[in-house]
């Protein structure tokens, strides 16, 4: 690390450059955003570009030569740089310069010109790259960026000065004199807004991207600090503003009815972009041992309310982007929600409220294509490219939404109250007609109720058309386009029988529907369907197993599934057991509901073996023989790869499971 004297001089030099070049452009404006004439914008962009290029050039200089140049360019005040923001008598440590630099650059983020905001953001990124070698100063720089975000949020909400002061210590660490920074913002008469916050989120996202690319040791410090700051943002005030709860904001022309919703969504979109990058990391723990990412679990519903709540009269593409980002964040936070029932219940309500259209969208969906066009033909793309791209995007979101929904619901449904899953939910006696034993807080009932409602709308109410195969087969086909999602949902559905065991003694209409859900997604039958969809090609399974993206998930699924097959060998050999079970549950459901004339009953004619009308699937004996041949070939191929030392990890556990399968197969 460079000596402290060099750090101070570096800061003094950048401070002089920014002040001399940009301060004259920060004249007070009546109200943000600041308006510019065409000539004024041109001159300001030229000044910003010059400052950015100069800082980058300095950063490329050799340290010794730069140190000599520092001596020549320091101000007349001598060795110690006298920053005007710190008039009080104290040893100069460079913080005044840092506060001056950040406060001036933040002022340009509220100009009306997108080019000015982009250029000012680039300077902040360049300053970060320059200061990163001075670790403690760089951390202070990041803290000031977050301090500016907190200051902007309080300015947006027109809170009192005392509120800002009371939270100032929380906005940054104790080593940073945030009061001096707030003084800098005040003396520059900077009026911050949501545009400022959006720009700062984008700057922080770019800094994190740089840290990842350079594999910096400061990456974890940045992530921990950012998560801490996001967790403490005034989400309740944001929600009030978005809902029009603050009358003072309604009087501000910046937050007019036509503009407010779009600005809120742009702000949350920038934050979600940063969140997605923060979560794309390995396991992190805070100093007190608490998992850092757990702090973000409660933030997701608040961001979703800001992003997706209210009227959707703005850009459809922006609304779709926000849904994509929220689902992506939820997917990455999923491992951290299973520690408390309240988190799971909150997410289920979020999914039902904002993603209900995706959850209840037909599982089987096909785009009408001309019969005389080959797959991937350019003529086909010309005709259906737009529709197909929209369909693929929607299907991707549907896969994520259904996976999260079923994962949360199944987790709640078979919670055994053994202490592994804490519960702080409110008691609800009216979720189902029968109480489920073993769940004093009725989280089980809530999970079962959600499964019942989803299954009723997607399957029992007739979303499967007569030309499709079975519900289970169509469900797997939905996920076949994304390998990682395919094995994630298959691993989750291995727990479906646990839901059946939880409610084995209850026969209300709702609970019989849940039993039907558990039976349709029987893991042994799903394994048959997976092999069928792979055309019993063992090399596809080999490709999955050696894949860097899904290899671990595929190995986990095969190990667990082969163990279930060994335990339920008769059901694997004779798949008609599955269809018989489905028929009985359908009859029981009709008897309880009194719906004897339902043309959507899953009769033996339409769902002969639970996997549709395909003749190959109807022959349960053929299913078994094809599956057995495929798994035998898989075992032989893995053994050959192991002998040649070509398999990327130890396949012995999987080979033992396949050997056990072969023993059972040879016994008949």
XYZ file of C-alpha atoms in Angstrom:
668
model
C 0.000 0.000 0.000
C 1.376 3.480 -0.844
C 2.504 5.645 2.109
C -0.099 7.920 3.751
C 1.606 11.036 2.422
C 1.139 9.864 -1.159
C -2.525 9.082 -0.452
C -3.118 12.622 0.786
C -1.353 14.146 -2.188
C -3.275 11.992 -4.627
C -6.555 13.104 -3.092
C -5.422 16.742 -3.046
C -4.534 16.592 -6.712
C -7.894 15.101 -7.750
C -9.709 17.567 -5.496
C -7.922 20.519 -7.144
C -8.713 19.162 -10.604
C -12.424 18.600 -9.908
C -12.852 21.928 -8.106
C -11.081 24.046 -10.705
C -12.759 22.356 -13.676
C -16.314 21.667 -12.482
C -17.259 23.855 -9.531
C -18.222 26.794 -11.754
C -20.869 24.589 -13.441
C -22.639 23.880 -10.124
C -24.458 27.151 -9.761
C -27.632 26.790 -7.666
C -30.762 25.914 -9.610
C -34.357 26.735 -8.576
C -35.293 23.070 -8.468
C -33.889 19.855 -9.909
C -33.462 18.545 -12.500
C -31.106 21.280 -13.629
C -31.812 22.577 -17.115
C -29.015 23.298 -19.594
C -28.786 25.206 -22.837
C -27.293 23.376 -25.776
C -24.068 25.357 -25.523
C -23.954 24.951 -21.754
C -24.355 21.194 -22.102
C -21.555 21.051 -24.680
C -19.145 22.983 -22.453
C -20.018 20.912 -19.399
C -19.583 17.617 -21.254
C -16.209 18.820 -22.508
C -15.131 19.693 -18.958
C -16.347 16.360 -17.565
C -14.593 14.437 -20.322
C -11.344 16.314 -19.682
C -11.467 15.574 -15.965
C -12.154 11.867 -16.587
C -9.331 11.511 -19.097
C -6.928 13.357 -16.798
C -7.699 11.102 -13.820
C -7.279 8.007 -15.983
C -3.970 9.310 -17.317
C -2.722 10.008 -13.818
C -3.731 6.529 -12.772
C -1.505 5.064 -15.471
C 1.571 6.997 -14.371
C 4.337 5.347 -12.419
C 4.130 6.035 -8.671
C 7.579 7.631 -8.403
C 7.011 9.989 -11.314
C 3.518 10.745 -10.056
C 4.862 11.588 -6.608
C 7.266 14.129 -8.118
C 4.441 15.620 -10.167
C 2.310 15.919 -7.047
C 4.888 18.204 -5.511
C 4.722 20.501 -8.536
C 0.952 20.700 -8.800
C 0.005 21.106 -5.155
C -1.703 24.362 -4.296
C 0.131 27.293 -2.754
C -0.964 26.203 0.703
C 2.138 24.027 0.930
C 2.584 20.391 1.823
C -0.816 20.197 3.493
C -3.811 20.687 1.232
C -6.257 23.127 2.855
C -9.675 21.959 1.682
C -12.321 24.632 2.146
C -14.771 22.071 3.525
C -12.781 21.489 6.701
C -12.178 24.901 8.265
C -11.863 23.497 11.763
C -8.355 23.026 13.056
C -7.360 19.376 12.806
C -4.581 17.373 11.116
C -5.331 16.968 7.450
C -6.059 13.331 6.586
C -7.581 13.663 3.119
C -11.211 13.111 4.059
C -12.126 16.710 3.291
C -10.883 16.288 -0.266
C -12.759 13.014 -0.599
C -15.996 14.611 0.609
C -15.449 17.551 -1.750
C -14.846 15.296 -4.767
C -17.871 13.071 -4.179
C -20.257 15.892 -3.281
C -19.444 17.876 -6.426
C -19.728 14.881 -8.744
C -23.008 13.798 -7.115
C -24.353 17.258 -7.942
C -24.084 16.519 -11.671
C -26.184 13.356 -11.343
C -29.349 15.446 -11.068
C -28.911 17.380 -14.318
C -31.579 16.918 -16.947
C -29.032 15.699 -19.498
C -28.467 11.932 -19.525
C -25.077 12.562 -21.109
C -24.011 14.734 -18.165
C -25.162 12.118 -15.643
C -23.351 9.388 -17.531
C -20.128 11.412 -17.736
C -20.220 12.327 -14.037
C -20.797 8.668 -13.176
C -17.773 7.707 -15.267
C -15.626 10.119 -13.259
C -16.792 8.507 -10.010
C -15.835 5.111 -11.440
C -12.413 6.455 -12.461
C -11.870 7.924 -8.992
C -12.749 4.539 -7.482
C -10.210 2.800 -9.744
C -7.556 5.323 -8.741
C -8.206 5.072 -4.998
C -8.541 1.294 -4.840
C -4.851 0.936 -4.053
C -5.478 3.045 -0.920
C -7.773 0.520 0.758
C -9.002 2.545 3.736
C -9.608 5.667 1.638
C -11.376 3.622 -1.040
C -13.731 2.163 1.584
C -14.474 5.705 2.754
C -15.210 6.612 -0.860
C -17.764 3.775 -1.137
C -19.284 4.817 2.188
C -19.687 8.366 0.915
C -21.408 7.082 -2.218
C -23.908 5.261 0.004
C -24.120 8.343 2.207
C -25.147 10.327 -0.866
C -27.844 7.725 -1.609
C -29.219 8.014 1.927
C -29.095 11.809 1.705
C -30.923 11.694 -1.633
C -33.612 9.409 -0.226
C -34.245 11.772 2.665
C -34.298 14.769 0.331
C -36.855 12.983 -1.849
C -39.086 12.361 1.132
C -38.666 15.904 2.486
C -37.788 14.667 5.938
C -36.465 16.998 8.575
C -32.790 17.781 9.017
C -32.878 16.140 12.405
C -33.874 12.844 10.821
C -30.858 12.959 8.588
C -28.611 13.702 11.508
C -30.075 10.910 13.584
C -29.339 8.388 10.890
C -26.033 9.783 9.833
C -24.025 7.442 11.998
C -25.880 4.494 10.477
C -25.160 5.601 6.942
C -21.401 5.134 7.240
C -18.860 3.615 9.534
C -17.686 5.367 12.688
C -14.360 6.250 11.068
C -16.029 8.423 8.438
C -17.102 11.935 9.343
C -20.388 11.883 7.494
C -21.334 15.243 8.993
C -18.609 16.933 6.924
C -19.959 15.261 3.824
C -23.493 16.450 4.545
C -22.030 19.918 5.036
C -20.422 19.639 1.604
C -23.754 18.769 0.028
C -25.392 21.669 1.829
C -22.707 24.221 0.925
C -22.892 23.226 -2.711
C -26.679 23.671 -2.449
C -27.217 20.335 -4.165
C -30.823 19.224 -4.591
C -30.807 15.459 -4.959
C -33.624 13.328 -6.349
C -34.424 9.792 -7.427
C -32.404 10.400 -10.575
C -29.388 10.873 -8.327
C -30.078 7.595 -6.554
C -30.536 5.690 -9.827
C -27.250 7.039 -11.167
C -25.399 6.159 -7.965
C -26.765 2.612 -8.043
C -25.449 2.265 -11.593
C -22.060 3.646 -10.502
C -21.850 1.128 -7.652
C -22.827 -1.668 -10.034
C -20.010 -0.660 -12.402
C -17.528 -0.558 -9.500
C -18.563 -4.060 -8.415
C -18.158 -5.278 -11.980
C -14.605 -3.864 -11.999
C -13.839 -5.589 -8.679
C -15.000 -8.926 -10.079
C -13.003 -8.589 -13.277
C -9.825 -7.652 -11.382
C -10.506 -10.272 -8.666
C -9.858 -7.640 -6.022
C -9.569 -8.545 -2.344
C -11.885 -5.623 -1.601
C -14.805 -7.300 -3.361
C -16.130 -8.915 -0.171
C -15.819 -5.625 1.726
C -17.864 -3.905 -0.977
C -20.555 -6.608 -0.868
C -20.873 -6.597 2.925
C -21.027 -2.796 3.063
C -23.611 -2.613 0.264
C -25.867 -5.278 1.780
C -25.711 -3.453 5.103
C -26.735 -0.179 3.472
C -29.528 -1.678 1.346
C -31.009 -3.361 4.379
C -31.286 -0.009 6.200
C -32.790 2.068 3.411
C -36.118 3.803 4.289
C -38.370 1.326 2.466
C -41.525 2.426 4.260
C -41.035 5.991 3.061
C -40.412 4.781 -0.469
C -43.668 2.848 -0.366
C -45.569 5.886 0.904
C -44.127 8.012 -1.860
C -44.989 5.444 -4.521
C -48.552 5.196 -3.211
C -48.948 8.947 -3.098
C -48.989 9.020 0.694
C -46.881 12.165 1.016
C -48.782 15.283 0.065
C -45.596 17.308 -0.167
C -44.354 15.214 -3.060
C -47.565 15.765 -4.968
C -46.827 19.487 -5.032
C -43.428 18.883 -6.649
C -43.508 18.981 -10.441
C -40.809 16.326 -10.566
C -43.176 13.772 -9.111
C -46.240 14.328 -11.234
C -48.684 11.480 -11.663
C -47.527 10.696 -15.202
C -43.833 10.711 -14.297
C -43.716 9.309 -10.793
C -44.383 5.649 -11.551
C -41.762 5.474 -14.298
C -39.144 7.192 -12.119
C -39.835 4.776 -9.249
C -39.437 1.787 -11.534
C -36.221 3.102 -13.058
C -34.888 3.584 -9.534
C -35.831 0.076 -8.403
C -34.531 -1.350 -11.692
C -31.104 0.160 -10.985
C -31.188 -1.210 -7.450
C -32.238 -4.673 -8.665
C -29.372 -4.672 -11.142
C -26.950 -3.991 -8.288
C -28.641 -6.604 -6.081
C -28.303 -9.264 -8.762
C -24.552 -8.652 -8.959
C -24.166 -8.621 -5.179
C -25.886 -11.997 -4.911
C -23.747 -13.574 -7.606
C -21.193 -14.472 -4.972
C -20.117 -17.280 -2.701
C -21.174 -17.725 0.894
C -20.485 -14.610 3.012
C -20.842 -14.069 6.720
C -20.976 -10.894 8.698
C -18.687 -10.244 11.626
C -21.313 -11.533 14.067
C -21.652 -14.829 12.183
C -25.055 -14.023 10.684
C -25.374 -14.817 7.049
C -25.165 -11.540 5.158
C -27.637 -12.498 2.468
C -30.405 -13.287 4.968
C -30.639 -9.533 5.548
C -31.912 -9.109 1.998
C -34.760 -11.634 2.244
C -37.170 -9.148 3.829
C -36.159 -6.441 1.366
C -37.401 -8.335 -1.704
C -41.170 -7.931 -1.034
C -40.641 -4.212 -0.431
C -38.794 -3.778 -3.720
C -41.452 -5.849 -5.508
C -44.174 -3.597 -4.115
C -42.354 -0.524 -5.410
C -41.578 -2.083 -8.789
C -44.759 -3.949 -9.639
C -47.429 -2.313 -7.498
C -49.922 0.251 -8.744
C -51.070 0.804 -12.313
C -48.993 -0.569 -15.176
C -49.558 2.202 -17.679
C -45.862 2.687 -18.420
C -43.406 0.798 -20.560
C -44.263 -2.899 -20.864
C -40.629 -3.758 -21.525
C -39.567 -2.026 -18.285
C -42.280 -3.864 -16.361
C -41.130 -7.189 -17.856
C -37.523 -6.345 -17.013
C -38.416 -5.667 -13.379
C -40.272 -8.980 -13.107
C -37.255 -10.748 -14.549
C -34.866 -9.050 -12.111
C -37.047 -9.712 -9.067
C -37.363 -13.397 -9.944
C -33.610 -13.597 -10.529
C -32.913 -12.049 -7.109
C -35.407 -14.435 -5.502
C -33.761 -17.418 -7.182
C -30.378 -16.412 -5.779
C -31.791 -15.731 -2.317
C -33.803 -18.955 -2.190
C -31.261 -20.904 -0.059
C -31.565 -18.230 2.631
C -35.357 -18.121 3.057
C -35.736 -21.634 4.429
C -34.691 -20.610 7.926
C -37.987 -18.988 8.936
C -41.576 -19.724 7.945
C -42.414 -16.035 7.867
C -39.954 -15.489 5.010
C -41.504 -18.317 2.999
C -45.062 -17.135 3.616
C -44.090 -13.594 2.634
C -42.590 -14.812 -0.631
C -45.607 -16.963 -1.434
C -47.867 -13.953 -1.035
C -45.513 -11.943 -3.230
C -45.585 -14.585 -5.977
C -49.353 -14.889 -5.841
C -49.877 -11.123 -5.984
C -47.406 -10.057 -8.657
C -46.744 -13.261 -10.613
C -50.178 -14.900 -10.586
C -50.457 -14.551 -14.361
C -47.285 -16.611 -14.792
C -48.242 -19.204 -12.179
C -51.637 -19.874 -13.741
C -50.600 -19.564 -17.362
C -51.193 -22.789 -19.337
C -48.330 -25.222 -18.865
C -48.570 -26.431 -22.458
C -47.999 -23.584 -24.913
C -47.102 -23.756 -28.567
C -46.672 -21.116 -31.242
C -48.472 -21.731 -34.505
C -45.796 -22.256 -37.164
C -46.234 -22.910 -40.888
C -46.026 -26.604 -41.667
C -43.765 -26.066 -44.692
C -40.920 -24.432 -42.683
C -38.051 -26.327 -41.130
C -37.010 -25.731 -37.530
C -34.823 -22.593 -37.217
C -35.537 -21.657 -40.834
C -34.845 -17.940 -41.567
C -38.236 -17.784 -43.287
C -39.833 -19.046 -40.100
C -37.956 -16.463 -38.050
C -39.164 -13.668 -40.310
C -42.760 -14.651 -39.660
C -42.798 -15.537 -35.971
C -39.566 -14.084 -34.585
C -41.229 -11.407 -32.468
C -43.937 -13.695 -31.108
C -41.442 -16.456 -30.383
C -38.986 -14.177 -28.600
C -41.789 -12.855 -26.418
C -42.940 -16.421 -25.774
C -39.439 -17.550 -24.759
C -39.083 -14.625 -22.393
C -42.454 -15.296 -20.792
C -41.780 -19.029 -20.528
C -38.471 -18.320 -18.806
C -40.233 -16.185 -16.212
C -42.957 -18.812 -15.862
C -40.370 -21.509 -15.131
C -38.767 -19.403 -12.427
C -42.074 -18.342 -10.856
C -43.474 -21.896 -10.704
C -40.209 -23.271 -9.335
C -40.089 -20.689 -6.549
C -43.775 -21.173 -5.795
C -43.601 -24.975 -5.556
C -40.342 -24.865 -3.641
C -41.819 -22.547 -0.993
C -45.165 -24.376 -0.836
C -43.666 -27.853 -0.521
C -41.205 -26.652 2.101
C -44.066 -25.288 4.213
C -46.343 -28.259 3.614
C -44.168 -30.920 5.166
C -42.522 -28.789 7.877
C -42.222 -31.172 10.800
C -41.745 -28.502 13.488
C -38.497 -30.170 14.541
C -36.795 -26.832 15.068
C -35.050 -26.811 11.702
C -37.542 -24.257 10.400
C -38.415 -21.422 12.738
C -41.924 -20.018 12.617
C -43.028 -16.486 13.423
C -46.200 -16.393 11.295
C -49.584 -15.349 12.602
C -52.028 -18.145 13.307
C -54.757 -18.633 10.715
C -57.558 -21.079 11.520
C -59.433 -20.768 8.234
C -56.924 -21.861 5.618
C -58.415 -25.329 5.133
C -61.411 -27.269 6.356
C -59.246 -29.690 8.353
C -56.344 -28.800 10.585
C -53.110 -30.575 9.808
C -51.553 -32.245 12.823
C -48.034 -31.309 13.857
C -48.035 -27.619 12.873
C -49.061 -25.444 15.768
C -48.718 -22.290 13.701
C -50.564 -23.711 10.683
C -47.797 -22.947 8.217
C -48.418 -26.428 6.868
C -52.005 -25.447 6.130
C -50.894 -22.338 4.303
C -48.494 -24.307 2.103
C -51.133 -26.949 1.363
C -53.701 -24.273 0.578
C -51.345 -22.629 -1.920
C -50.618 -25.949 -3.642
C -54.325 -26.780 -3.788
C -55.242 -23.411 -5.285
C -52.472 -23.544 -7.907
C -53.237 -27.133 -8.877
C -56.957 -26.410 -9.093
C -56.377 -23.618 -11.602
C -53.636 -25.278 -13.644
C -54.867 -28.863 -13.844
C -58.284 -29.543 -12.394
C -59.907 -26.584 -14.162
C -58.688 -27.772 -17.529
C -55.614 -25.899 -18.738
C -54.388 -29.008 -20.564
C -55.792 -29.277 -24.059
C -56.805 -32.527 -25.658
C -53.802 -32.623 -27.984
C -51.193 -32.422 -25.254
C -49.857 -35.374 -23.299
C -50.340 -35.557 -19.557
C -49.893 -32.723 -17.123
C -46.654 -34.187 -15.756
C -45.199 -34.651 -19.233
C -46.163 -31.117 -20.268
C -44.708 -29.831 -17.025
C -41.332 -31.445 -17.745
C -41.410 -30.202 -21.325
C -41.748 -26.676 -19.946
C -38.401 -27.058 -18.166
C -36.512 -29.017 -20.827
C -35.318 -25.780 -22.461
C -33.231 -24.816 -19.403
C -31.002 -27.562 -18.016
C -30.288 -25.936 -14.664
C -33.952 -25.217 -14.033
C -34.874 -28.753 -15.120
C -32.791 -30.467 -12.454
C -33.649 -27.846 -9.831
C -37.376 -28.545 -10.225
C -36.805 -32.314 -10.402
C -34.856 -32.214 -7.135
C -37.653 -30.197 -5.553
C -40.368 -32.572 -6.761
C -38.557 -35.480 -5.117
C -40.171 -34.137 -1.933
C -43.709 -34.295 -3.365
C -44.480 -37.652 -1.658
C -43.739 -36.040 1.719
C -46.734 -33.763 1.145
C -48.898 -36.851 0.554
C -47.733 -38.450 3.794
C -48.516 -35.279 5.720
C -52.200 -35.377 4.746
C -52.725 -39.132 4.313
C -55.668 -39.256 6.746
C -57.643 -36.259 5.422
C -60.189 -36.321 2.601
C -61.555 -32.822 2.094
C -61.935 -31.645 -1.485
C -58.918 -29.349 -1.164
C -56.670 -31.952 0.430
C -57.602 -34.670 -2.056
C -56.515 -32.224 -4.743
C -53.165 -31.899 -2.979
C -52.906 -35.699 -2.822
C -53.550 -35.779 -6.563
C -50.763 -33.233 -7.021
C -48.358 -35.396 -5.017
C -49.326 -38.471 -6.977
C -49.086 -36.880 -10.430
C -45.586 -35.678 -9.576
C -44.546 -39.086 -8.278
C -40.704 -39.090 -8.513
C -40.451 -42.603 -9.944
C -42.909 -41.808 -12.702
C -41.208 -38.459 -13.396
C -37.944 -40.365 -13.822
C -39.628 -42.511 -16.473
C -40.900 -39.371 -18.221
C -37.480 -37.708 -18.115
C -35.830 -40.678 -19.811
C -38.666 -40.741 -22.334
C -38.144 -37.062 -23.187
C -34.401 -37.703 -23.541
C -35.273 -40.503 -26.009
C -33.452 -42.913 -23.695
C -30.137 -41.500 -24.888
C -27.612 -42.264 -22.146
C -25.072 -39.897 -23.707
C -27.354 -36.956 -22.941
C -27.171 -37.957 -19.270
C -23.375 -38.177 -19.572
C -23.305 -34.661 -21.029
C -25.426 -33.441 -18.138
C -23.137 -35.117 -15.601
C -19.931 -33.586 -16.958
C -21.473 -30.161 -17.493
C -19.967 -27.387 -15.406
C -23.386 -25.751 -14.969
C -25.649 -28.686 -14.125
C -23.267 -31.576 -13.389
C -23.682 -31.406 -9.620
C -27.466 -31.024 -9.824
C -27.770 -33.936 -12.244
C -25.599 -36.191 -10.059
C -27.646 -35.294 -6.978
C -30.880 -36.020 -8.798
C -29.729 -39.378 -10.167
C -28.388 -40.505 -6.782
C -31.613 -39.640 -4.969
C -33.846 -40.936 -7.734
C -32.014 -44.263 -8.057
C -32.378 -44.744 -4.315
C -36.146 -44.163 -4.620
C -36.313 -46.575 -7.563
C -34.602 -49.246 -5.468
C -37.101 -48.682 -2.673
C -40.097 -48.694 -5.071
C -38.932 -51.264 -7.574
C -42.394 -52.670 -8.297
C -43.729 -49.213 -9.227
C -40.741 -48.647 -11.517
C -41.237 -51.976 -13.311
C -45.017 -51.656 -13.610
C -45.924 -48.038 -14.308
C -49.623 -48.917 -14.420
C -49.532 -48.678 -10.610
C -49.192 -44.936 -11.145
C -52.262 -44.634 -13.382
C -54.348 -46.752 -11.015
C -53.457 -44.474 -8.137
C -54.391 -41.379 -10.142
C -57.753 -42.881 -11.137
C -58.651 -43.653 -7.532
C -57.819 -40.140 -6.385
C -59.802 -38.616 -9.253
C -62.844 -40.697 -8.331
C -62.486 -39.729 -4.682
C -62.225 -36.056 -5.603
C -65.356 -36.262 -7.758
C -67.254 -38.067 -5.024
C -66.366 -35.447 -2.408
C -67.034 -32.482 -4.684
C -70.162 -34.007 -6.244
C -68.838 -33.178 -9.720
C -69.792 -36.434 -11.429
C -70.280 -34.946 -14.881
C -66.938 -33.167 -15.119
C -65.548 -33.670 -18.588
C -62.132 -32.812 -17.234
C -61.932 -35.817 -14.998
C -58.706 -37.664 -15.535
C -60.308 -40.841 -16.811
C -58.475 -43.929 -17.911
C -59.239 -43.052 -21.522
C -57.521 -39.671 -21.465
C -54.792 -40.292 -18.912
C -54.351 -43.973 -19.287
C -50.985 -44.133 -17.516
C -50.638 -40.536 -16.364
C -48.303 -39.534 -19.175
C -50.638 -38.759 -22.046
C -51.849 -40.561 -25.116
C -48.472 -41.477 -26.563
C -48.426 -45.161 -27.393
C -44.829 -45.529 -26.265
C -45.735 -44.271 -22.818
C -48.910 -46.372 -22.543
C -46.922 -49.607 -22.637
C -45.548 -49.729 -19.099
C -43.433 -52.775 -19.887
C -41.753 -50.959 -22.736
C -41.106 -48.022 -20.427
C -39.245 -50.281 -18.038
C -37.206 -52.069 -20.705
C -36.152 -48.836 -22.402
C -35.234 -47.237 -19.087
C -33.260 -50.305 -18.009
C -31.273 -50.361 -21.236
C -30.514 -46.650 -20.968
C -29.237 -46.919 -17.383
C -27.153 -50.012 -18.171
C -25.443 -48.100 -20.972
C -24.936 -45.121 -18.671
C -23.195 -47.340 -16.116
C -20.920 -48.851 -18.758
C -19.990 -45.442 -20.181
C -19.184 -43.995 -16.743
C -16.988 -47.007 -15.970
C -15.063 -46.507 -19.204
C -14.572 -42.804 -18.521
C -13.392 -43.547 -14.998
C -10.842 -46.105 -16.193
C -9.444 -43.570 -18.643
C -9.479 -40.863 -15.939
C -11.680 -38.669 -18.128
C -14.513 -38.030 -15.700
C -14.261 -34.606 -13.983
C -15.080 -35.917 -10.489
C -15.378 -39.178 -8.567
C -18.313 -41.160 -10.035
C -18.090 -44.073 -7.571
C -21.234 -43.181 -5.558
C -23.254 -42.978 -8.760
C -21.732 -46.192 -10.077
C -22.701 -47.986 -6.855
C -26.299 -46.807 -7.276
C -26.320 -47.951 -10.907
C -24.820 -51.298 -9.859
C -27.638 -51.759 -7.367
C -30.135 -50.903 -10.122
C -28.528 -53.505 -12.395
C -28.773 -56.159 -9.684
C -32.497 -55.507 -9.297
C -32.955 -55.477 -13.061
C -31.274 -58.830 -13.511
C -33.434 -60.325 -10.783
C -36.460 -59.497 -12.918
